[in-house]
Amino acid sequence: MFDRWLKKEKPNIYLGNLAVTSEGYLAKIENVWRIGEPLLEDHLRAKLKDIFCLDPIPLQRDIQSSDLGLDVVIVTVRGGEMGALGIDSVLIPVIWRPRIKLVSRLYNLKTDQTMKSFQVSHSVTWQTYMGQLFSFKSLCRSSSIYDSEQMEDLLCQACLILLKKMRDFIQ
């Protein structure tokens, strides 16, 4: 009987902003291999909408004091590549793994006060990446090593980790 009174009311969570920021120098190098493919950032932004299928923020008059908003930003998108850095006559191999970094903010819709920020960085294991890097498809490639579907999988894994962190905070 007392359990009903002691239980905390679960807040409604609404979807705020979803965004993908540009990466910088490494993204420019990777985009050379993505000629003819849709931009990876646009593809991942659309996938974010599918993953976080929450209702949009309601009108101001319909908001309750316990309602929360969620903003999610993909800060880093690296598809993974291999190259070489030449100094005089010496070539130094340069390799970076596919990586996605998410930052999110959970905030009160009434006060716009941030309750908690979350950050998740998720990469492919070196073993998995090396297996993909030295595969027949990769060695005879005319496109990037990790395609859009594989980056979707990496994004989904990162989002699951993010959702688990948020669920642990809310409960």
JSON list of C-alpha atoms in Angstrom, two decimals:
[
{"chain": "A", "resi": 1, "resn": "MET", "atom": "CA", "xyz": [0.00, 0.00, 0.00]},
{"chain": "A", "resi": 2, "resn": "PHE", "atom": "CA", "xyz": [2.81, 2.44, 0.88]},
{"chain": "A", "resi": 3, "resn": "ASP", "atom": "CA", "xyz": [4.72, 1.45, -2.28]},
{"chain": "A", "resi": 4, "resn": "ARG", "atom": "CA", "xyz": [2.31, 3.55, -4.35]},
{"chain": "A", "resi": 5, "resn": "TRP", "atom": "CA", "xyz": [3.18, 6.68, -2.37]},
{"chain": "A", "resi": 6, "resn": "LEU", "atom": "CA", "xyz": [6.91, 6.05, -2.37]},
{"chain": "A", "resi": 7, "resn": "LYS", "atom": "CA", "xyz": [7.17, 5.40, -6.10]},
{"chain": "A", "resi": 8, "resn": "LYS", "atom": "CA", "xyz": [8.60, 8.26, -8.05]},
{"chain": "A", "resi": 9, "resn": "GLU", "atom": "CA", "xyz": [6.53, 9.40, -11.01]},
{"chain": "A", "resi": 10, "resn": "LYS", "atom": "CA", "xyz": [8.30, 8.58, -14.27]},
{"chain": "A", "resi": 11, "resn": "PRO", "atom": "CA", "xyz": [8.69, 11.65, -16.46]},
{"chain": "A", "resi": 12, "resn": "ASN", "atom": "CA", "xyz": [7.62, 11.90, -20.08]},
{"chain": "A", "resi": 13, "resn": "ILE", "atom": "CA", "xyz": [10.61, 12.31, -22.40]},
{"chain": "A", "resi": 14, "resn": "TYR", "atom": "CA", "xyz": [10.29, 14.27, -25.64]},
{"chain": "A", "resi": 15, "resn": "LEU", "atom": "CA", "xyz": [12.70, 14.58, -28.52]},
{"chain": "A", "resi": 16, "resn": "GLY", "atom": "CA", "xyz": [14.50, 17.90, -28.87]},
{"chain": "A", "resi": 17, "resn": "ASN", "atom": "CA", "xyz": [17.33, 18.52, -31.34]},
{"chain": "A", "resi": 18, "resn": "LEU", "atom": "CA", "xyz": [19.26, 15.91, -33.30]},
{"chain": "A", "resi": 19, "resn": "ALA", "atom": "CA", "xyz": [22.45, 17.02, -35.04]},
{"chain": "A", "resi": 20, "resn": "VAL", "atom": "CA", "xyz": [25.70, 15.86, -36.60]},
{"chain": "A", "resi": 21, "resn": "THR", "atom": "CA", "xyz": [28.71, 18.18, -36.43]},
{"chain": "A", "resi": 22, "resn": "SER", "atom": "CA", "xyz": [31.49, 18.24, -39.00]},
{"chain": "A", "resi": 23, "resn": "GLU", "atom": "CA", "xyz": [34.62, 16.35, -38.13]},
{"chain": "A", "resi": 24, "resn": "GLY", "atom": "CA", "xyz": [37.60, 18.23, -39.50]},
{"chain": "A", "resi": 25, "resn": "TYR", "atom": "CA", "xyz": [40.75, 17.04, -41.24]},
{"chain": "A", "resi": 26, "resn": "LEU", "atom": "CA", "xyz": [40.20, 13.26, -40.91]},
{"chain": "A", "resi": 27, "resn": "ALA", "atom": "CA", "xyz": [36.66, 13.56, -42.29]},
{"chain": "A", "resi": 28, "resn": "LYS", "atom": "CA", "xyz": [37.99, 15.39, -45.36]},
{"chain": "A", "resi": 29, "resn": "ILE", "atom": "CA", "xyz": [40.41, 12.54, -46.03]},
{"chain": "A", "resi": 30, "resn": "GLU", "atom": "CA", "xyz": [37.65, 9.93, -45.61]},
{"chain": "A", "resi": 31, "resn": "ASN", "atom": "CA", "xyz": [35.24, 11.84, -47.87]},
{"chain": "A", "resi": 32, "resn": "VAL", "atom": "CA", "xyz": [37.65, 11.33, -50.79]},
{"chain": "A", "resi": 33, "resn": "TRP", "atom": "CA", "xyz": [36.70, 7.62, -50.70]},
{"chain": "A", "resi": 34, "resn": "ARG", "atom": "CA", "xyz": [32.97, 8.40, -50.42]},
{"chain": "A", "resi": 35, "resn": "ILE", "atom": "CA", "xyz": [32.61, 10.04, -53.84]},
{"chain": "A", "resi": 36, "resn": "GLY", "atom": "CA", "xyz": [29.31, 8.98, -55.37]},
{"chain": "A", "resi": 37, "resn": "GLU", "atom": "CA", "xyz": [27.89, 7.92, -51.99]},
{"chain": "A", "resi": 38, "resn": "PRO", "atom": "CA", "xyz": [25.45, 10.07, -50.00]},
{"chain": "A", "resi": 39, "resn": "LEU", "atom": "CA", "xyz": [27.07, 12.09, -47.22]},
{"chain": "A", "resi": 40, "resn": "LEU", "atom": "CA", "xyz": [27.60, 9.90, -44.19]},
{"chain": "A", "resi": 41, "resn": "GLU", "atom": "CA", "xyz": [26.58, 12.70, -41.82]},
{"chain": "A", "resi": 42, "resn": "ASP", "atom": "CA", "xyz": [23.18, 13.09, -43.51]},
{"chain": "A", "resi": 43, "resn": "HIS", "atom": "CA", "xyz": [22.65, 9.34, -43.48]},
{"chain": "A", "resi": 44, "resn": "LEU", "atom": "CA", "xyz": [23.48, 9.08, -39.77]},
{"chain": "A", "resi": 45, "resn": "ARG", "atom": "CA", "xyz": [21.23, 12.07, -38.89]},
{"chain": "A", "resi": 46, "resn": "ALA", "atom": "CA", "xyz": [18.30, 10.27, -40.54]},
{"chain": "A", "resi": 47, "resn": "LYS", "atom": "CA", "xyz": [19.20, 7.09, -38.66]},
{"chain": "A", "resi": 48, "resn": "LEU", "atom": "CA", "xyz": [19.21, 9.04, -35.36]},
{"chain": "A", "resi": 49, "resn": "LYS", "atom": "CA", "xyz": [15.59, 10.00, -36.01]},
{"chain": "A", "resi": 50, "resn": "ASP", "atom": "CA", "xyz": [14.74, 6.32, -36.45]},
{"chain": "A", "resi": 51, "resn": "ILE", "atom": "CA", "xyz": [16.58, 5.27, -33.29]},
{"chain": "A", "resi": 52, "resn": "PHE", "atom": "CA", "xyz": [15.15, 7.98, -31.03]},
{"chain": "A", "resi": 53, "resn": "CYS", "atom": "CA", "xyz": [11.52, 7.66, -32.09]},
{"chain": "A", "resi": 54, "resn": "LEU", "atom": "CA", "xyz": [10.17, 9.88, -29.33]},
{"chain": "A", "resi": 55, "resn": "ASP", "atom": "CA", "xyz": [7.32, 12.38, -29.65]},
{"chain": "A", "resi": 56, "resn": "PRO", "atom": "CA", "xyz": [8.37, 15.95, -30.46]},
{"chain": "A", "resi": 57, "resn": "ILE", "atom": "CA", "xyz": [8.22, 18.56, -27.72]},
{"chain": "A", "resi": 58, "resn": "PRO", "atom": "CA", "xyz": [4.57, 19.60, -27.20]},
{"chain": "A", "resi": 59, "resn": "LEU", "atom": "CA", "xyz": [3.26, 23.15, -27.03]},
{"chain": "A", "resi": 60, "resn": "GLN", "atom": "CA", "xyz": [4.29, 25.15, -23.98]},
{"chain": "A", "resi": 61, "resn": "ARG", "atom": "CA", "xyz": [0.83, 24.98, -22.39]},
{"chain": "A", "resi": 62, "resn": "ASP", "atom": "CA", "xyz": [0.80, 21.16, -22.54]},
{"chain": "A", "resi": 63, "resn": "ILE", "atom": "CA", "xyz": [4.12, 20.71, -20.72]},
{"chain": "A", "resi": 64, "resn": "GLN", "atom": "CA", "xyz": [4.09, 19.32, -17.19]},
{"chain": "A", "resi": 65, "resn": "SER", "atom": "CA", "xyz": [6.75, 20.12, -14.60]},
{"chain": "A", "resi": 66, "resn": "SER", "atom": "CA", "xyz": [8.18, 16.57, -14.75]},
{"chain": "A", "resi": 67, "resn": "ASP", "atom": "CA", "xyz": [8.51, 16.45, -18.57]},
{"chain": "A", "resi": 68, "resn": "LEU", "atom": "CA", "xyz": [12.02, 16.11, -19.99]},
{"chain": "A", "resi": 69, "resn": "GLY", "atom": "CA", "xyz": [13.59, 16.94, -23.34]},
{"chain": "A", "resi": 70, "resn": "LEU", "atom": "CA", "xyz": [16.41, 15.05, -25.03]},
{"chain": "A", "resi": 71, "resn": "ASP", "atom": "CA", "xyz": [18.99, 16.56, -27.40]},
{"chain": "A", "resi": 72, "resn": "VAL", "atom": "CA", "xyz": [21.48, 14.25, -29.13]},
{"chain": "A", "resi": 73, "resn": "VAL", "atom": "CA", "xyz": [24.51, 15.35, -31.14]},
{"chain": "A", "resi": 74, "resn": "ILE", "atom": "CA", "xyz": [26.93, 13.14, -33.04]},
{"chain": "A", "resi": 75, "resn": "VAL", "atom": "CA", "xyz": [30.20, 14.95, -32.36]},
{"chain": "A", "resi": 76, "resn": "THR", "atom": "CA", "xyz": [32.63, 12.61, -34.09]},
{"chain": "A", "resi": 77, "resn": "VAL", "atom": "CA", "xyz": [32.13, 10.39, -37.12]},
{"chain": "A", "resi": 78, "resn": "ARG", "atom": "CA", "xyz": [35.16, 8.52, -38.38]},
{"chain": "A", "resi": 79, "resn": "GLY", "atom": "CA", "xyz": [34.77, 5.77, -40.93]},
{"chain": "A", "resi": 80, "resn": "GLY", "atom": "CA", "xyz": [38.28, 4.42, -40.47]},
{"chain": "A", "resi": 81, "resn": "GLU", "atom": "CA", "xyz": [41.01, 4.56, -43.06]},
{"chain": "A", "resi": 82, "resn": "MET", "atom": "CA", "xyz": [44.57, 3.63, -43.75]},
{"chain": "A", "resi": 83, "resn": "GLY", "atom": "CA", "xyz": [47.17, 5.88, -45.29]},
{"chain": "A", "resi": 84, "resn": "ALA", "atom": "CA", "xyz": [50.83, 6.71, -45.24]},
{"chain": "A", "resi": 85, "resn": "LEU", "atom": "CA", "xyz": [52.76, 9.72, -44.10]},
{"chain": "A", "resi": 86, "resn": "GLY", "atom": "CA", "xyz": [55.92, 10.32, -46.09]},
{"chain": "A", "resi": 87, "resn": "ILE", "atom": "CA", "xyz": [58.95, 11.96, -44.56]},
{"chain": "A", "resi": 88, "resn": "ASP", "atom": "CA", "xyz": [61.88, 12.10, -46.99]},
{"chain": "A", "resi": 89, "resn": "SER", "atom": "CA", "xyz": [62.10, 8.53, -48.28]},
{"chain": "A", "resi": 90, "resn": "VAL", "atom": "CA", "xyz": [60.43, 6.91, -45.24]},
{"chain": "A", "resi": 91, "resn": "LEU", "atom": "CA", "xyz": [56.74, 5.97, -45.30]},
{"chain": "A", "resi": 92, "resn": "ILE", "atom": "CA", "xyz": [54.96, 5.72, -41.98]},
{"chain": "A", "resi": 93, "resn": "PRO", "atom": "CA", "xyz": [51.61, 3.89, -42.02]},
{"chain": "A", "resi": 94, "resn": "VAL", "atom": "CA", "xyz": [48.73, 5.76, -40.42]},
{"chain": "A", "resi": 95, "resn": "ILE", "atom": "CA", "xyz": [45.60, 3.84, -39.42]},
{"chain": "A", "resi": 96, "resn": "TRP", "atom": "CA", "xyz": [42.49, 4.96, -37.56]},
{"chain": "A", "resi": 97, "resn": "ARG", "atom": "CA", "xyz": [39.47, 2.89, -36.58]},
{"chain": "A", "resi": 98, "resn": "PRO", "atom": "CA", "xyz": [35.81, 3.69, -37.18]},
{"chain": "A", "resi": 99, "resn": "ARG", "atom": "CA", "xyz": [34.50, 5.72, -34.27]},
{"chain": "A", "resi": 100, "resn": "ILE", "atom": "CA", "xyz": [31.32, 7.50, -33.27]},
{"chain": "A", "resi": 101, "resn": "LYS", "atom": "CA", "xyz": [31.06, 9.89, -30.36]},
{"chain": "A", "resi": 102, "resn": "LEU", "atom": "CA", "xyz": [27.65, 11.01, -29.05]},
{"chain": "A", "resi": 103, "resn": "VAL", "atom": "CA", "xyz": [26.84, 13.78, -26.63]},
{"chain": "A", "resi": 104, "resn": "SER", "atom": "CA", "xyz": [23.33, 14.18, -25.23]},
{"chain": "A", "resi": 105, "resn": "ARG", "atom": "CA", "xyz": [21.54, 16.44, -22.83]},
{"chain": "A", "resi": 106, "resn": "LEU", "atom": "CA", "xyz": [18.52, 15.58, -20.71]},
{"chain": "A", "resi": 107, "resn": "TYR", "atom": "CA", "xyz": [16.75, 18.74, -19.56]},
{"chain": "A", "resi": 108, "resn": "ASN", "atom": "CA", "xyz": [13.57, 19.93, -17.87]},
{"chain": "A", "resi": 109, "resn": "LEU", "atom": "CA", "xyz": [11.17, 21.34, -20.45]},
{"chain": "A", "resi": 110, "resn": "LYS", "atom": "CA", "xyz": [9.58, 23.86, -18.08]},
{"chain": "A", "resi": 111, "resn": "THR", "atom": "CA", "xyz": [12.81, 25.45, -16.84]},
{"chain": "A", "resi": 112, "resn": "ASP", "atom": "CA", "xyz": [15.18, 24.49, -19.71]},
{"chain": "A", "resi": 113, "resn": "GLN", "atom": "CA", "xyz": [17.64, 23.46, -16.99]},
{"chain": "A", "resi": 114, "resn": "THR", "atom": "CA", "xyz": [20.02, 20.63, -17.87]},
{"chain": "A", "resi": 115, "resn": "MET", "atom": "CA", "xyz": [19.53, 17.69, -15.54]},
{"chain": "A", "resi": 116, "resn": "LYS", "atom": "CA", "xyz": [22.39, 15.56, -16.86]},
{"chain": "A", "resi": 117, "resn": "SER", "atom": "CA", "xyz": [24.73, 15.41, -19.85]},
{"chain": "A", "resi": 118, "resn": "PHE", "atom": "CA", "xyz": [25.91, 12.10, -21.27]},
{"chain": "A", "resi": 119, "resn": "GLN", "atom": "CA", "xyz": [28.84, 11.25, -23.50]},
{"chain": "A", "resi": 120, "resn": "VAL", "atom": "CA", "xyz": [29.50, 7.99, -25.32]},
{"chain": "A", "resi": 121, "resn": "SER", "atom": "CA", "xyz": [32.43, 7.15, -27.58]},
{"chain": "A", "resi": 122, "resn": "HIS", "atom": "CA", "xyz": [32.27, 3.82, -29.38]},
{"chain": "A", "resi": 123, "resn": "SER", "atom": "CA", "xyz": [34.86, 2.31, -31.72]},
{"chain": "A", "resi": 124, "resn": "VAL", "atom": "CA", "xyz": [35.28, -0.92, -33.60]},
{"chain": "A", "resi": 125, "resn": "THR", "atom": "CA", "xyz": [37.77, -3.30, -31.98]},
{"chain": "A", "resi": 126, "resn": "TRP", "atom": "CA", "xyz": [41.22, -3.45, -33.53]},
{"chain": "A", "resi": 127, "resn": "GLN", "atom": "CA", "xyz": [40.74, -7.13, -34.36]},
{"chain": "A", "resi": 128, "resn": "THR", "atom": "CA", "xyz": [37.48, -6.49, -36.22]},
{"chain": "A", "resi": 129, "resn": "TYR", "atom": "CA", "xyz": [38.92, -3.47, -38.01]},
{"chain": "A", "resi": 130, "resn": "MET", "atom": "CA", "xyz": [42.10, -5.24, -39.12]},
{"chain": "A", "resi": 131, "resn": "GLY", "atom": "CA", "xyz": [40.02, -8.13, -40.45]},
{"chain": "A", "resi": 132, "resn": "GLN", "atom": "CA", "xyz": [37.97, -5.67, -42.50]},
{"chain": "A", "resi": 133, "resn": "LEU", "atom": "CA", "xyz": [41.02, -3.63, -43.54]},
{"chain": "A", "resi": 134, "resn": "PHE", "atom": "CA", "xyz": [42.86, -6.61, -45.03]},
{"chain": "A", "resi": 135, "resn": "SER", "atom": "CA", "xyz": [39.81, -8.27, -46.58]},
{"chain": "A", "resi": 136, "resn": "PHE", "atom": "CA", "xyz": [39.59, -8.81, -50.34]},
{"chain": "A", "resi": 137, "resn": "LYS", "atom": "CA", "xyz": [36.85, -6.18, -50.62]},
{"chain": "A", "resi": 138, "resn": "SER", "atom": "CA", "xyz": [38.99, -3.59, -48.86]},
{"chain": "A", "resi": 139, "resn": "LEU", "atom": "CA", "xyz": [42.16, -4.29, -50.82]},
{"chain": "A", "resi": 140, "resn": "CYS", "atom": "CA", "xyz": [40.35, -4.03, -54.17]},
{"chain": "A", "resi": 141, "resn": "ARG", "atom": "CA", "xyz": [38.17, -1.14, -53.10]},
{"chain": "A", "resi": 142, "resn": "SER", "atom": "CA", "xyz": [36.92, 1.91, -54.85]},
{"chain": "A", "resi": 143, "resn": "SER", "atom": "CA", "xyz": [35.03, 3.22, -51.82]},
{"chain": "A", "resi": 144, "resn": "SER", "atom": "CA", "xyz": [35.49, 3.62, -48.07]},
{"chain": "A", "resi": 145, "resn": "ILE", "atom": "CA", "xyz": [36.45, 0.65, -45.88]},
{"chain": "A", "resi": 146, "resn": "TYR", "atom": "CA", "xyz": [33.37, 0.93, -43.66]},
{"chain": "A", "resi": 147, "resn": "ASP", "atom": "CA", "xyz": [30.21, 1.61, -45.64]},
{"chain": "A", "resi": 148, "resn": "SER", "atom": "CA", "xyz": [27.07, 3.39, -44.45]},
{"chain": "A", "resi": 149, "resn": "GLU", "atom": "CA", "xyz": [25.41, 0.20, -43.20]},
{"chain": "A", "resi": 150, "resn": "GLN", "atom": "CA", "xyz": [28.38, -0.72, -41.03]},
{"chain": "A", "resi": 151, "resn": "MET", "atom": "CA", "xyz": [28.48, 2.83, -39.64]},
{"chain": "A", "resi": 152, "resn": "GLU", "atom": "CA", "xyz": [24.74, 2.50, -38.88]},
{"chain": "A", "resi": 153, "resn": "ASP", "atom": "CA", "xyz": [25.53, -0.59, -36.81]},
{"chain": "A", "resi": 154, "resn": "LEU", "atom": "CA", "xyz": [28.22, 1.32, -34.94]},
{"chain": "A", "resi": 155, "resn": "LEU", "atom": "CA", "xyz": [25.78, 4.19, -34.33]},
{"chain": "A", "resi": 156, "resn": "CYS", "atom": "CA", "xyz": [23.13, 1.79, -33.01]},
{"chain": "A", "resi": 157, "resn": "GLN", "atom": "CA", "xyz": [25.65, 0.25, -30.59]},
{"chain": "A", "resi": 158, "resn": "ALA", "atom": "CA", "xyz": [26.66, 3.70, -29.33]},
{"chain": "A", "resi": 159, "resn": "CYS", "atom": "CA", "xyz": [23.00, 4.72, -28.94]},
{"chain": "A", "resi": 160, "resn": "LEU", "atom": "CA", "xyz": [22.26, 1.59, -26.91]},
{"chain": "A", "resi": 161, "resn": "ILE", "atom": "CA", "xyz": [25.06, 2.47, -24.51]},
{"chain": "A", "resi": 162, "resn": "LEU", "atom": "CA", "xyz": [23.73, 6.04, -24.31]},
{"chain": "A", "resi": 163, "resn": "LEU", "atom": "CA", "xyz": [20.16, 4.88, -23.64]},
{"chain": "A", "resi": 164, "resn": "LYS", "atom": "CA", "xyz": [21.38, 2.54, -20.90]},
{"chain": "A", "resi": 165, "resn": "LYS", "atom": "CA", "xyz": [23.18, 5.44, -19.18]},
{"chain": "A", "resi": 166, "resn": "MET", "atom": "CA", "xyz": [20.06, 7.61, -19.42]},
{"chain": "A", "resi": 167, "resn": "ARG", "atom": "CA", "xyz": [17.79, 4.84, -18.14]},
{"chain": "A", "resi": 168, "resn": "ASP", "atom": "CA", "xyz": [20.08, 4.25, -15.15]},
{"chain": "A", "resi": 169, "resn": "PHE", "atom": "CA", "xyz": [19.97, 7.98, -14.36]},
{"chain": "A", "resi": 170, "resn": "ILE", "atom": "CA", "xyz": [16.17, 8.27, -14.61]},
{"chain": "A", "resi": 171, "resn": "GLN", "atom": "CA", "xyz": [15.44, 5.19, -12.50]}
]
